[in-house]
PDB file of C-alpha atoms in Angstrom:
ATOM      1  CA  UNK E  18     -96.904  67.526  -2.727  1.00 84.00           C
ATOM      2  CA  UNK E  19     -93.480  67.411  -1.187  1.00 94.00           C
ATOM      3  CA  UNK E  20     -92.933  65.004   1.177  1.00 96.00           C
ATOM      4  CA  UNK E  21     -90.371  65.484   4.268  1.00 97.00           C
ATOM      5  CA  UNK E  22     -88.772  63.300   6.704  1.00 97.00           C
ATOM      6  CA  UNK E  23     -86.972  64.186  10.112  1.00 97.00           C
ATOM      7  CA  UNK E  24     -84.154  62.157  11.877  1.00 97.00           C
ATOM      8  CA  UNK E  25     -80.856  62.829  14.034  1.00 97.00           C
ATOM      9  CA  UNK E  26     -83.327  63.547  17.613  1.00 98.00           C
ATOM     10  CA  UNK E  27     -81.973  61.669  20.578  1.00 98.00           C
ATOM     11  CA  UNK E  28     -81.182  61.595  23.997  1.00 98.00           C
ATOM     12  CA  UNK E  29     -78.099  64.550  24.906  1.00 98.00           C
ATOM     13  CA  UNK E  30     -76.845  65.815  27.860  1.00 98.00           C
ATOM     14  CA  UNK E  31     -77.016  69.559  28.728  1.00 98.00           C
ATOM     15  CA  UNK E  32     -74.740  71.501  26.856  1.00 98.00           C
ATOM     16  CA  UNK E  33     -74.198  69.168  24.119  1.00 98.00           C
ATOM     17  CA  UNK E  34     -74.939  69.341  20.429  1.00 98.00           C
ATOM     18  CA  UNK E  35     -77.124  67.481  18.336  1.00 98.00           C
ATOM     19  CA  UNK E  36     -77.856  68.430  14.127  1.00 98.00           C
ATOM     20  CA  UNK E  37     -81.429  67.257  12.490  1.00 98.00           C
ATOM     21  CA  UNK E  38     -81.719  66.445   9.214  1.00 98.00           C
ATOM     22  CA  UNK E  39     -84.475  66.731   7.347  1.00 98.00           C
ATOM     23  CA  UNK E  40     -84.992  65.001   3.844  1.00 97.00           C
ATOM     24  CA  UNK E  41     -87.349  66.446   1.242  1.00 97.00           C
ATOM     25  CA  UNK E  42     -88.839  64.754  -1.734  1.00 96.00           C
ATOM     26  CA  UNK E  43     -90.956  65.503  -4.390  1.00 93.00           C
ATOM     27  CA  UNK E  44     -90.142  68.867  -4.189  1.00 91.00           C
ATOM     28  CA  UNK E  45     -91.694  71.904  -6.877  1.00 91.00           C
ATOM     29  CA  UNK E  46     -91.058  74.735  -7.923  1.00 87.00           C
ATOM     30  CA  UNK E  47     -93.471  76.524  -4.994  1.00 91.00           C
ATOM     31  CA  UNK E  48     -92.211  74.385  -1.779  1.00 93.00           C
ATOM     32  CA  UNK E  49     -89.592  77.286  -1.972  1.00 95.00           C
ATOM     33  CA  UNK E  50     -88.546  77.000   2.008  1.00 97.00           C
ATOM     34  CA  UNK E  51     -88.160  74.858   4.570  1.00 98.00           C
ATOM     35  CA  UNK E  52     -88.287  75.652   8.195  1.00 98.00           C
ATOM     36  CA  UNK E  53     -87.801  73.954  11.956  1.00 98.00           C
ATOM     37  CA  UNK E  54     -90.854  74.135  14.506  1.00 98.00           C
ATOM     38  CA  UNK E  55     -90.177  72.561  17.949  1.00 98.00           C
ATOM     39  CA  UNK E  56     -93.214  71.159  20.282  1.00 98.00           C
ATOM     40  CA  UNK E  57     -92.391  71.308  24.191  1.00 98.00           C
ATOM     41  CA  UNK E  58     -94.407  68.912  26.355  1.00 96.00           C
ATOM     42  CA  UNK E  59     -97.979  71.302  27.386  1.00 97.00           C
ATOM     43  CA  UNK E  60     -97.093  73.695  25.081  1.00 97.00           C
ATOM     44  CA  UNK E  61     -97.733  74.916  21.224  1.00 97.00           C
ATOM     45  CA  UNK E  62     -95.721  74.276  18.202  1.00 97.00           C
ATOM     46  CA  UNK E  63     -93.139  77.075  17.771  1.00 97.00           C
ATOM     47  CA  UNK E  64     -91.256  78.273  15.000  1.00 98.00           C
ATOM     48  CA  UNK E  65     -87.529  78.217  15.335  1.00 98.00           C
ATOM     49  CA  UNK E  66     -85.904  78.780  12.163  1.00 98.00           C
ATOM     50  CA  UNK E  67     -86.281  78.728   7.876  1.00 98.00           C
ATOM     51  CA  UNK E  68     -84.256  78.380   5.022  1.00 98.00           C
ATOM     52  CA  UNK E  69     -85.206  79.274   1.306  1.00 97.00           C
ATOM     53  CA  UNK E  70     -83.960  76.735  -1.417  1.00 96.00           C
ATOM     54  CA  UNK E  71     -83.186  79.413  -3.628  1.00 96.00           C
ATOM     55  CA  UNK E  72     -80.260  81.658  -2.164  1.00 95.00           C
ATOM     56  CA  UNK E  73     -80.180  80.333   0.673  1.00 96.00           C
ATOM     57  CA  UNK E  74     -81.645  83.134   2.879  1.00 97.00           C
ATOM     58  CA  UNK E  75     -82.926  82.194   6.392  1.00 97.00           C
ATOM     59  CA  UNK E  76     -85.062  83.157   9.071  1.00 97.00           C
ATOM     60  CA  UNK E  77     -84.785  83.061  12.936  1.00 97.00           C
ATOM     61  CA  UNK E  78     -87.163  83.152  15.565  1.00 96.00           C
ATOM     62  CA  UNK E  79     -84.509  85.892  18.014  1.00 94.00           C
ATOM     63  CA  UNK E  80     -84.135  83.726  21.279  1.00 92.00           C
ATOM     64  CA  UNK E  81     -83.400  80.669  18.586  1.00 90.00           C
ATOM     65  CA  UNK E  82     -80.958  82.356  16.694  1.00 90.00           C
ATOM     66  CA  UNK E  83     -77.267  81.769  18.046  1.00 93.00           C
ATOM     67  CA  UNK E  84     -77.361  78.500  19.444  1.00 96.00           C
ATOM     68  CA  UNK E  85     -79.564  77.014  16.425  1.00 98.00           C
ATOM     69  CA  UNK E  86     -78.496  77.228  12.643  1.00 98.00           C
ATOM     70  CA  UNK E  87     -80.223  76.144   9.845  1.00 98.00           C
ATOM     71  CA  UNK E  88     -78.746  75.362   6.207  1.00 98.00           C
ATOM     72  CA  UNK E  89     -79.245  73.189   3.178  1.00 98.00           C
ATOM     73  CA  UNK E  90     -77.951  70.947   0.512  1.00 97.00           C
ATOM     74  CA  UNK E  91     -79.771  71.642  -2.487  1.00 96.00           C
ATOM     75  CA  UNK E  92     -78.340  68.345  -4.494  1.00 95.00           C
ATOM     76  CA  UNK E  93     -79.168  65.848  -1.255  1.00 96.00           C
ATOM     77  CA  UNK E  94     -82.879  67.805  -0.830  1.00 96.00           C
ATOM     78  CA  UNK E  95     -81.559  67.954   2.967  1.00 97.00           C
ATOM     79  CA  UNK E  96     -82.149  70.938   5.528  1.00 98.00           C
ATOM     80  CA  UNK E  97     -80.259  70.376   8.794  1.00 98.00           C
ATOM     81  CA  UNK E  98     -80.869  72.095  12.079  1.00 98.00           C
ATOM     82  CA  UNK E  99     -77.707  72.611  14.103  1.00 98.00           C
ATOM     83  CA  UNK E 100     -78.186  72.492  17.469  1.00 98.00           C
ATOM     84  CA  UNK E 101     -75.888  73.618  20.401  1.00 98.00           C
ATOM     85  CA  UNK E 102     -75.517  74.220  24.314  1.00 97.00           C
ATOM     86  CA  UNK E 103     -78.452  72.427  24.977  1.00 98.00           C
ATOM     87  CA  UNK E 104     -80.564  72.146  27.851  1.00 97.00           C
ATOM     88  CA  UNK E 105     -82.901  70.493  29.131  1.00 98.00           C
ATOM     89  CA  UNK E 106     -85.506  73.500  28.344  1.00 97.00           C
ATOM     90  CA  UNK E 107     -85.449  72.304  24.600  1.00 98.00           C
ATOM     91  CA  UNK E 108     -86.553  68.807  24.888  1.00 98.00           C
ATOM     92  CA  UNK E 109     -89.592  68.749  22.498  1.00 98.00           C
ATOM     93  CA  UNK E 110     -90.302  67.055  19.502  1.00 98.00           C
ATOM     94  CA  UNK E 111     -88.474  68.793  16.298  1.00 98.00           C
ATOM     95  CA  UNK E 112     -91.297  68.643  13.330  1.00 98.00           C
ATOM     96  CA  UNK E 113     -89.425  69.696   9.725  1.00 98.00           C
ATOM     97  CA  UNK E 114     -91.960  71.712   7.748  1.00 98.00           C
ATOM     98  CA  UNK E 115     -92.349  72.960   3.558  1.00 97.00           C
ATOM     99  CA  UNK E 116     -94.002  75.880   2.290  1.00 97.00           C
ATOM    100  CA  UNK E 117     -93.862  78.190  -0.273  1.00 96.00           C
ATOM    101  CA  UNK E 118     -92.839  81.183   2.091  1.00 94.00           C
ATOM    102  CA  UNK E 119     -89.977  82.043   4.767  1.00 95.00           C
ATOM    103  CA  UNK E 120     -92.946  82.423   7.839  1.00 95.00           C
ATOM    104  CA  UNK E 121     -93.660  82.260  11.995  1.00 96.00           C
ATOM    105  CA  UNK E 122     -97.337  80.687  11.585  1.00 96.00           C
ATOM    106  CA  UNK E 123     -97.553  77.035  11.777  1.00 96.00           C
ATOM    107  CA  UNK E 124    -100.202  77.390   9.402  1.00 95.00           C
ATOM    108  CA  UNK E 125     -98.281  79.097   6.524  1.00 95.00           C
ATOM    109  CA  UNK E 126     -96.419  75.352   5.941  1.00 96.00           C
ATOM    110  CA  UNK E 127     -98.317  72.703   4.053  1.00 94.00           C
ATOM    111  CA  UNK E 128     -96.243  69.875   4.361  1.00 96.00           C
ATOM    112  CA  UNK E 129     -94.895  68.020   7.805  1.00 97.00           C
ATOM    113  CA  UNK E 130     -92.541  65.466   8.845  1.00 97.00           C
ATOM    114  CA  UNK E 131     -93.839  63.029  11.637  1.00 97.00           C
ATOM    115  CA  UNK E 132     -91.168  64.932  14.267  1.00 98.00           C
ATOM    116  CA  UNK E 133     -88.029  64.066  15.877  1.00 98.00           C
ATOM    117  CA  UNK E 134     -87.837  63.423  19.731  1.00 98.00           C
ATOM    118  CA  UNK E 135     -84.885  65.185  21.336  1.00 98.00           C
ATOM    119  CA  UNK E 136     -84.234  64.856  25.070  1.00 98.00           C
ATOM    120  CA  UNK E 137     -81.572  67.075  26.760  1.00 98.00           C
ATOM    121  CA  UNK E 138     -81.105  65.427  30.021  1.00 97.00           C
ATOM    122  CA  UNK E 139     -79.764  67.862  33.135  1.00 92.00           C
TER     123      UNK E 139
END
């Protein structure tokens, strides 16, 4: 089972940038995609963006889309989430995610990282 690891969350001020990275190993042949879920304090996990391996093709959640960017390094097994003009709105903890589809559901992704903190401070 692939195994995936976040890092890069810290402590920004609003309207600053921050990029997660998120390491994958042990990869196969059906953990074809990789996606970013976010977890706000009191409220569910939501999906913000995915990335297939193959191709390259991504997926946005519409509000994420524009200030959040998603892409890959196939040789370093790395998926990065690009994050700009934060505010203090997206302070959650960032959770890296592997499945074997592009999907919304938290349930449609097998594997999980242990999640990133990231504090946008006003």
């Amino acid at each position: 089972q692939v195994h995936v690891v976040e890092s890069g969350g810290g402590l920004v001020q609003a309207g600053g940038s921050l990029r997660l990275s998120c390491r994958a190993s042990g990869r196969t042949i059906d953990d074809a995609a990789m996606a970013w879920f976010r977890q706000r304090p009191g409220k569910e996990r939501e999906f913000i963006a995915a990335i297939r391996w193959v191709g390259g093709r991504t997926l946005y959640t519409d509000s994420m889309k524009g200030r959040f960017a998603i892409s890959r390094d196939n040789a370093k097994n790395t998926v990065w989430l690009q994050m700009n003009s934060l505010q203090p709105e997206d302070t959650a903890v960032y959770y890296c995610a592997a499945g074997s589809y592009m999907r919304y559901g938290v349930n449609e992704y097998n594997s999980w990282g242990q999640g990133t903190q990231v504090t946008v401070s006003g």
